[in-house]
Backbone as ProteinMPNN parsed JSONL, in Angstrom:
{"seq_chain_A": "XXXXXXXXXXXXXXXXXXXXXXXXXXXXXXXXXXXXXXXXXXXXXXXXXXXXXXXXXXXXXXXXXXXXXXXXXXXXXXXXXXXXXXXXXXXXXXXXXXXXXXXXXXXXXXXXXXXXXXXXXXXXXXXXXXXXXX", "coords_chain_A": {"N_chain_A": [[-5.053, -36.473, 5.855], [-2.938, -36.205, 3.046], [-2.646, -33.486, 1.42], [-1.574, -30.877, -0.616], [-1.543, -27.448, -1.545], [-0.918, -25.049, -4.075], [-0.361, -21.742, -5.422], [-0.298, -19.519, -8.179], [-0.179, -16.259, -8.815], [-1.059, -12.812, -9.624], [0.746, -10.125, -8.066], [-0.399, -7.644, -7.576], [-3.472, -5.893, -8.235], [-5.652, -3.851, -10.17], [-8.258, -1.473, -11.061], [-8.115, -0.943, -13.852], [-6.881, -3.268, -14.805], [-8.839, -5.128, -14.227], [-10.847, -4.233, -15.947], [-9.675, -4.862, -18.355], [-9.672, -7.556, -18.366], [-7.559, -9.018, -17.217], [-6.134, -11.911, -15.988], [-6.243, -12.725, -12.57], [-5.494, -14.951, -11.064], [-3.19, -17.254, -12.099], [-2.552, -19.941, -11.967], [-3.508, -22.87, -10.195], [-2.353, -25.39, -8.119], [-2.912, -28.609, -7.028], [-1.842, -31.092, -4.944], [-1.724, -34.51, -4.29], [-0.34, -36.143, -1.788], [-0.522, -38.616, -0.727], [-0.715, -42.249, -1.082], [-3.103, -43.359, -1.881], [-5.899, -42.754, -4.043], [-7.866, -39.752, -4.209], [-11.247, -38.835, -4.069], [-13.934, -36.852, -5.38], [-13.281, -34.036, -4.86], [-13.411, -30.603, -3.899], [-12.27, -27.468, -4.845], [-12.077, -24.492, -3.37], [-12.185, -21.098, -3.918], [-11.729, -18.048, -2.418], [-12.085, -14.58, -1.402], [-10.696, -11.902, 0.506], [-10.751, -8.651, 1.384], [-14.032, -8.991, -0.155], [-13.401, -8.621, -3.104], [-13.788, -9.982, -5.362], [-15.855, -12.565, -6.791], [-16.483, -15.615, -5.065], [-15.298, -18.85, -6.089], [-15.71, -22.215, -7.222], [-14.013, -25.154, -7.96], [-14.177, -28.427, -9.297], [-13.004, -31.728, -8.72], [-13.112, -34.899, -9.902], [-11.521, -37.207, -9.43], [-8.347, -37.625, -7.921], [-5.414, -39.114, -8.444], [-3.213, -41.043, -6.275], [-0.131, -39.638, -5.189], [0.02, -37.798, -7.224], [-0.495, -34.681, -9.048], [-2.771, -31.999, -9.832], [-3.407, -29.433, -12.133], [-4.818, -26.265, -12.496], [-5.562, -23.896, -14.882], [-7.349, -22.246, -16.086], [-9.08, -20.31, -14.475], [-12.071, -19.248, -13.127], [-12.384, -16.183, -12.226], [-14.266, -13.58, -11.178], [-14.021, -10.329, -10.924], [-15.086, -7.567, -8.904], [-16.432, -4.815, -10.361], [-17.514, -2.46, -9.229], [-16.378, -2.486, -6.654], [-13.552, -2.313, -7.095], [-13.4, 0.072, -8.598], [-14.117, 1.954, -6.746], [-12.086, 2.16, -4.916], [-9.82, 4.218, -3.137], [-7.339, 4.197, -2.134], [-4.399, 2.137, -1.747], [-4.87, -1.227, -0.703], [-4.33, -4.07, 1.405], [-5.0, -7.452, 0.647], [-6.445, -10.787, 0.599], [-6.172, -13.955, -1.005], [-7.836, -16.879, -0.687], [-7.463, -20.351, -0.685], [-9.053, -23.368, -0.535], [-9.095, -26.876, -0.112], [-11.459, -29.302, -0.242], [-13.117, -32.262, 0.819], [-16.128, -33.346, 0.712], [-17.433, -32.487, 3.807], [-15.0, -32.174, 4.978], [-12.027, -30.381, 5.448], [-9.161, -30.529, 3.614], [-6.888, -29.135, 2.937], [-5.72, -25.782, 3.304], [-4.86, -22.588, 2.318], [-3.662, -19.21, 2.42], [-3.072, -16.313, 0.46], [-1.252, -13.356, -0.138], [-2.29, -10.33, -1.698], [-2.229, -7.191, -3.342], [-4.538, -4.55, -3.6], [-5.037, -1.977, -5.752], [-5.721, 1.559, -5.809], [-8.177, 3.092, -7.965], [-6.846, 4.906, -9.599], [-4.19, 4.224, -9.512], [-1.129, 2.592, -10.493], [0.553, -0.449, -10.805], [3.029, -0.628, -11.944], [5.456, -1.847, -14.337], [6.673, -4.104, -13.3], [4.667, -5.217, -11.771], [3.1, -6.67, -13.523], [4.852, -8.133, -15.082], [6.317, -9.717, -13.339], [5.142, -12.302, -11.486], [3.603, -13.314, -8.425], [4.707, -16.242, -7.096], [3.888, -19.119, -5.456], [5.172, -21.891, -4.198], [4.538, -25.393, -3.665], [4.844, -26.6, -0.364]], "CA_chain_A": [[-4.816, -36.699, 4.448], [-1.821, -35.415, 2.559], [-2.947, -32.646, 0.269], [-0.93, -29.566, -0.605], [-2.069, -26.556, -2.572], [-0.049, -23.933, -4.454], [-1.041, -20.718, -6.208], [0.492, -18.598, -8.97], [-1.087, -15.131, -9.012], [-0.485, -11.476, -9.715], [0.928, -9.528, -6.732], [-1.271, -6.472, -7.455], [-4.564, -5.789, -9.206], [-6.325, -2.558, -10.112], [-9.471, -1.355, -11.863], [-7.794, -1.059, -15.278], [-6.62, -4.676, -15.092], [-10.141, -5.796, -14.222], [-11.537, -3.836, -17.163], [-9.006, -5.512, -19.483], [-9.79, -9.01, -18.165], [-6.275, -9.625, -16.86], [-6.4, -12.945, -14.974], [-5.581, -12.55, -11.277], [-4.89, -16.244, -10.725], [-2.648, -17.903, -13.296], [-2.52, -21.399, -11.817], [-3.671, -23.506, -8.893], [-1.832, -26.753, -8.141], [-3.322, -29.429, -5.894], [-1.016, -32.288, -4.926], [-2.089, -35.602, -3.383], [0.911, -36.761, -1.349], [-0.833, -39.971, -0.255], [-0.685, -43.291, -2.106], [-4.458, -43.639, -2.334], [-6.594, -41.709, -4.792], [-8.898, -38.967, -3.526], [-12.393, -38.648, -4.955], [-14.923, -35.836, -5.032], [-12.664, -32.864, -4.239], [-13.797, -29.252, -4.29], [-11.277, -26.428, -4.587], [-12.871, -23.292, -3.156], [-11.372, -19.888, -3.966], [-12.468, -16.917, -1.866], [-11.308, -13.34, -1.358], [-10.93, -11.077, 1.677], [-12.184, -8.435, 1.3], [-14.687, -9.63, -1.293], [-13.222, -7.849, -4.336], [-14.159, -10.889, -6.444], [-16.79, -13.611, -6.386], [-15.911, -16.923, -4.762], [-15.445, -19.826, -7.169], [-15.446, -23.599, -6.827], [-13.595, -26.079, -9.008], [-14.436, -29.795, -8.845], [-12.126, -32.785, -9.217], [-13.731, -36.197, -9.656], [-10.54, -38.09, -8.801], [-6.934, -37.245, -7.966], [-4.645, -40.308, -8.081], [-2.173, -40.913, -5.26], [1.185, -39.204, -5.64], [-0.105, -36.971, -8.433], [-1.064, -33.351, -8.849], [-3.628, -31.477, -10.889], [-3.183, -28.0, -12.323], [-5.905, -25.501, -13.1], [-5.047, -22.647, -15.459], [-8.477, -21.435, -16.526], [-9.796, -20.14, -13.215], [-13.103, -18.229, -13.332], [-12.416, -15.148, -11.191], [-15.032, -12.419, -11.62], [-13.754, -9.23, -10.002], [-16.15, -6.58, -8.752], [-16.177, -3.509, -10.969], [-17.836, -1.393, -8.283], [-15.42, -2.497, -5.54], [-12.246, -1.816, -7.532], [-13.486, 1.464, -9.057], [-14.34, 2.82, -5.585], [-10.892, 2.242, -4.057], [-9.1, 5.486, -3.203], [-5.966, 3.945, -1.686], [-3.961, 0.744, -1.83], [-5.177, -2.035, 0.476], [-3.874, -5.465, 1.402], [-6.101, -8.403, 0.555], [-6.053, -12.2, 0.607], [-6.83, -14.98, -1.803], [-7.84, -18.103, 0.117], [-7.741, -21.562, -1.45], [-9.359, -24.516, 0.321], [-9.396, -28.142, -0.768], [-12.418, -30.001, 0.616], [-13.732, -33.517, 0.41], [-17.349, -33.297, 1.521], [-17.335, -31.481, 4.869], [-13.65, -32.18, 5.537], [-11.019, -29.517, 4.833], [-7.903, -31.268, 3.473], [-5.796, -28.15, 2.858], [-6.169, -24.404, 3.233], [-3.763, -21.622, 2.272], [-4.019, -17.835, 2.083], [-2.013, -15.656, -0.3], [-1.369, -11.906, -0.14], [-2.401, -9.575, -2.945], [-2.526, -5.781, -3.093], [-5.548, -3.926, -4.449], [-4.649, -0.587, -5.954], [-6.772, 2.539, -6.075], [-8.544, 3.139, -9.384], [-5.912, 5.743, -10.347], [-2.817, 3.777, -9.259], [-0.606, 1.584, -11.396], [1.558, -1.257, -10.118], [4.28, -0.602, -12.678], [5.711, -2.984, -15.225], [7.0, -5.278, -12.485], [3.429, -5.803, -11.284], [2.566, -7.612, -14.499], [5.891, -9.006, -15.605], [6.698, -10.667, -12.306], [3.976, -12.753, -10.733], [3.905, -13.969, -7.157], [4.609, -17.689, -7.253], [3.979, -19.806, -4.178], [5.351, -23.3, -4.498], [4.094, -26.329, -2.649], [5.863, -26.802, 0.678]], "C_chain_A": [[-3.736, -35.747, 3.971], [-2.136, -34.677, 1.284], [-2.22, -31.321, 0.452], [-1.487, -28.753, -1.766], [-1.077, -25.428, -2.818], [-0.787, -22.997, -5.386], [-0.026, -19.836, -6.92], [-0.447, -17.454, -9.333], [-0.342, -13.815, -9.155], [-0.325, -10.89, -8.312], [0.037, -8.318, -6.488], [-2.347, -6.535, -8.533], [-5.173, -4.398, -9.065], [-7.527, -2.557, -11.059], [-9.192, -1.547, -13.354], [-7.529, -2.51, -15.667], [-7.925, -5.464, -15.13], [-10.883, -5.483, -15.512], [-10.956, -4.508, -18.412], [-8.93, -7.028, -19.34], [-8.439, -9.698, -17.935], [-6.537, -10.66, -15.777], [-5.574, -12.726, -13.704], [-4.827, -13.826, -10.908], [-4.464, -16.924, -12.012], [-2.734, -19.42, -13.204], [-2.763, -21.793, -10.367], [-3.186, -24.943, -9.058], [-2.281, -27.457, -6.868], [-2.568, -30.742, -6.003], [-1.507, -33.272, -3.877], [-0.806, -36.328, -3.012], [0.714, -38.179, -0.811], [-0.753, -40.965, -1.415], [-2.07, -43.562, -2.686], [-5.061, -42.441, -3.064], [-7.613, -41.005, -3.898], [-10.017, -38.705, -4.522], [-13.306, -37.543, -4.436], [-14.35, -34.631, -4.315], [-13.271, -31.577, -4.776], [-12.679, -28.303, -3.904], [-12.054, -25.119, -4.548], [-11.933, -22.09, -3.07], [-12.233, -18.742, -3.445], [-11.518, -15.742, -1.668], [-11.697, -12.518, -0.139], [-10.1, -9.805, 1.549], [-12.731, -9.012, -0.006], [-14.618, -8.753, -2.551], [-13.534, -8.691, -5.571], [-15.109, -11.936, -5.886], [-16.036, -14.897, -6.076], [-16.169, -17.856, -5.937], [-15.11, -21.209, -6.627], [-15.104, -24.412, -8.062], [-13.791, -27.487, -8.466], [-13.468, -30.765, -9.514], [-12.784, -34.115, -8.876], [-12.78, -37.145, -8.941], [-9.133, -37.537, -8.991], [-6.123, -38.453, -7.513], [-3.582, -40.017, -7.023], [-0.843, -40.517, -5.875], [1.163, -38.297, -6.861], [-0.609, -35.576, -8.069], [-1.935, -32.997, -10.046], [-3.424, -29.973, -10.923], [-4.385, -27.381, -13.022], [-5.317, -24.199, -13.624], [-6.158, -21.732, -15.963], [-9.415, -21.264, -15.329], [-10.788, -18.981, -13.351], [-13.202, -17.232, -12.182], [-13.126, -13.926, -11.771], [-14.873, -11.313, -10.58], [-14.885, -8.201, -10.036], [-15.728, -5.228, -9.329], [-16.402, -2.393, -9.954], [-16.828, -1.337, -7.138], [-14.097, -1.856, -5.98], [-12.293, -0.356, -7.986], [-13.66, 2.442, -7.894], [-13.109, 2.961, -4.686], [-10.177, 3.576, -4.249], [-7.672, 5.375, -2.67], [-5.68, 2.462, -1.777], [-4.367, 0.013, -0.552], [-4.631, -3.452, 0.286], [-5.088, -6.378, 1.398], [-5.538, -9.818, 0.564], [-6.848, -12.981, -0.429], [-6.716, -16.253, -0.978], [-8.23, -19.277, -0.779], [-7.902, -22.712, -0.469], [-9.604, -25.734, -0.557], [-10.248, -28.937, 0.203], [-12.857, -31.298, -0.036], [-14.968, -33.66, 1.288], [-17.243, -32.166, 2.527], [-15.932, -31.354, 5.447], [-12.705, -31.283, 4.736], [-9.688, -30.272, 4.819], [-6.697, -30.345, 3.43], [-6.412, -26.763, 2.743], [-4.947, -23.485, 3.283], [-4.316, -20.254, 1.91], [-2.813, -17.153, 1.453], [-2.292, -14.16, -0.359], [-1.48, -11.357, -1.558], [-2.706, -8.132, -2.555], [-3.554, -5.299, -4.099], [-5.202, -2.456, -4.542], [-5.875, 0.291, -6.168], [-7.001, 2.625, -7.577], [-7.554, 3.938, -10.225], [-4.443, 5.396, -10.077], [-2.442, 2.688, -10.26], [0.503, 0.852, -10.676], [2.909, -1.271, -10.794], [4.441, -1.856, -13.534], [5.982, -4.241, -14.418], [5.742, -5.967, -11.972], [2.828, -6.816, -12.24], [3.628, -8.575, -14.996], [6.304, -10.074, -14.602], [5.458, -11.03, -11.498], [4.452, -13.39, -9.437], [3.697, -15.458, -7.356], [4.83, -18.321, -5.884], [4.032, -21.299, -4.471], [4.81, -24.148, -3.344], [5.215, -26.539, -1.631], [6.262, -28.253, 0.754]], "O_chain_A": [[-3.638, -34.615, 4.445], [-1.916, -35.192, 0.188], [-2.245, -30.723, 1.528], [-1.849, -29.288, -2.814], [-0.468, -24.912, -1.881], [-1.73, -23.403, -6.065], [0.987, -19.45, -6.337], [-1.407, -17.653, -10.078], [0.846, -13.717, -8.848], [-1.17, -11.13, -7.451], [-0.26, -7.988, -5.34], [-2.164, -7.141, -9.589], [-5.206, -3.835, -7.97], [-7.771, -3.533, -11.769], [-9.945, -2.235, -14.043], [-7.917, -2.935, -16.756], [-8.098, -6.356, -15.96], [-11.486, -6.375, -16.109], [-11.659, -4.699, -19.405], [-8.22, -7.7, -20.088], [-8.211, -10.814, -18.4], [-7.11, -10.324, -14.741], [-4.355, -12.563, -13.765], [-3.669, -13.78, -10.492], [-5.278, -17.143, -12.909], [-2.956, -20.106, -14.202], [-2.288, -21.139, -9.439], [-3.557, -25.63, -10.01], [-2.058, -26.962, -5.764], [-2.64, -31.427, -7.024], [-1.685, -32.913, -2.713], [-0.243, -37.052, -3.833], [1.685, -38.86, -0.478], [-0.727, -40.571, -2.581], [-2.195, -43.95, -3.847], [-4.776, -41.285, -2.749], [-8.148, -41.592, -2.957], [-9.761, -38.39, -5.684], [-13.435, -37.328, -3.231], [-14.866, -34.233, -3.271], [-13.601, -31.477, -5.957], [-12.196, -28.329, -2.772], [-12.618, -24.688, -5.554], [-11.008, -22.066, -2.258], [-13.324, -18.49, -3.957], [-10.299, -15.893, -1.756], [-12.873, -12.439, 0.216], [-8.872, -9.866, 1.599], [-11.967, -9.467, -0.858], [-15.628, -8.217, -3.005], [-13.545, -8.181, -6.691], [-15.165, -12.168, -4.679], [-15.062, -15.229, -6.751], [-17.131, -17.681, -6.685], [-14.325, -21.349, -5.69], [-15.805, -24.368, -9.072], [-13.587, -27.714, -7.274], [-13.157, -30.646, -10.699], [-12.991, -34.427, -7.703], [-13.159, -37.807, -7.974], [-8.774, -37.051, -10.063], [-6.134, -38.793, -6.329], [-3.112, -38.887, -6.895], [-0.472, -40.998, -6.946], [2.207, -38.06, -7.468], [-1.076, -35.325, -6.958], [-1.847, -33.604, -11.113], [-3.286, -29.324, -9.887], [-4.895, -27.912, -14.009], [-4.646, -23.479, -12.885], [-5.914, -20.557, -16.236], [-10.408, -21.978, -15.192], [-10.388, -17.857, -13.657], [-14.008, -17.411, -11.269], [-12.652, -13.315, -12.729], [-15.488, -11.342, -9.514], [-15.542, -8.0, -11.058], [-14.793, -4.59, -8.845], [-15.579, -1.486, -9.831], [-16.46, -0.248, -6.697], [-13.586, -0.959, -5.308], [-11.328, 0.38, -7.781], [-13.38, 3.632, -8.042], [-13.098, 3.801, -3.785], [-9.954, 4.013, -5.378], [-6.895, 6.326, -2.741], [-6.59, 1.639, -1.87], [-4.233, 0.551, 0.547], [-4.494, -3.949, -0.832], [-6.085, -6.105, 2.068], [-4.325, -10.023, 0.539], [-8.02, -12.707, -0.69], [-5.613, -16.658, -0.612], [-9.201, -19.203, -1.532], [-7.007, -22.997, 0.327], [-10.237, -25.641, -1.609], [-9.83, -29.218, 1.326], [-12.953, -31.413, -1.257], [-14.875, -34.044, 2.454], [-16.992, -31.02, 2.155], [-15.697, -30.515, 6.316], [-12.595, -31.405, 3.516], [-9.149, -30.613, 5.872], [-5.602, -30.731, 3.84], [-7.484, -26.589, 2.163], [-4.11, -23.596, 4.178], [-5.308, -20.143, 1.189], [-1.674, -17.383, 1.859], [-3.424, -13.741, -0.599], [-0.848, -11.857, -2.489], [-3.368, -7.885, -1.547], [-3.464, -5.593, -5.291], [-5.087, -1.77, -3.526], [-6.917, -0.164, -6.64], [-6.124, 2.273, -8.366], [-7.422, 3.692, -11.424], [-3.554, 6.191, -10.383], [-3.292, 1.974, -10.793], [1.317, 1.48, -9.998], [3.851, -1.867, -10.272], [3.65, -2.795, -13.447], [5.565, -5.331, -14.81], [5.749, -7.18, -11.759], [2.119, -7.727, -11.813], [3.32, -9.727, -15.302], [6.606, -11.206, -14.98], [4.812, -10.167, -10.904], [5.554, -13.933, -9.359], [2.61, -15.885, -7.747], [5.848, -18.076, -5.236], [3.056, -21.89, -4.934], [4.652, -23.679, -2.217], [6.386, -26.642, -1.995], [7.108, -28.619, 1.57]]}, "name": "protein", "num_of_chains": 1, "seq": "XXXXXXXXXXXXXXXXXXXXXXXXXXXXXXXXXXXXXXXXXXXXXXXXXXXXXXXXXXXXXXXXXXXXXXXXXXXXXXXXXXXXXXXXXXXXXXXXXXXXXXXXXXXXXXXXXXXXXXXXXXXXXXXXXXXXXX"}
């Protein structure tokens, strides 16, 4: 099946951003490149390491040749995890598109987790990492 997924997210996150409810993920785009509609899709968002809770978005139907965009993504970051960091670490945001037990698309995106006393600078918030559909 022809499904592509794209993600628009912040390149870095820290404890202060979590405390101020800064959204990590700005947008998820799921594109159906096939002519036929897809029904009953689940978009599963997970994190490695688990600095935030996994989330699942549901799509009843995605018409052929169309895309759907999610901008209100419920990411609940772990206060205890981010407040305990003492150095910067590399992490991943994984986005999977599933139809039942079948994985239609899966992509992983890099993000940096900063120590509780580090700041990513103005560029960390002004410029977001944008990954376009291939």
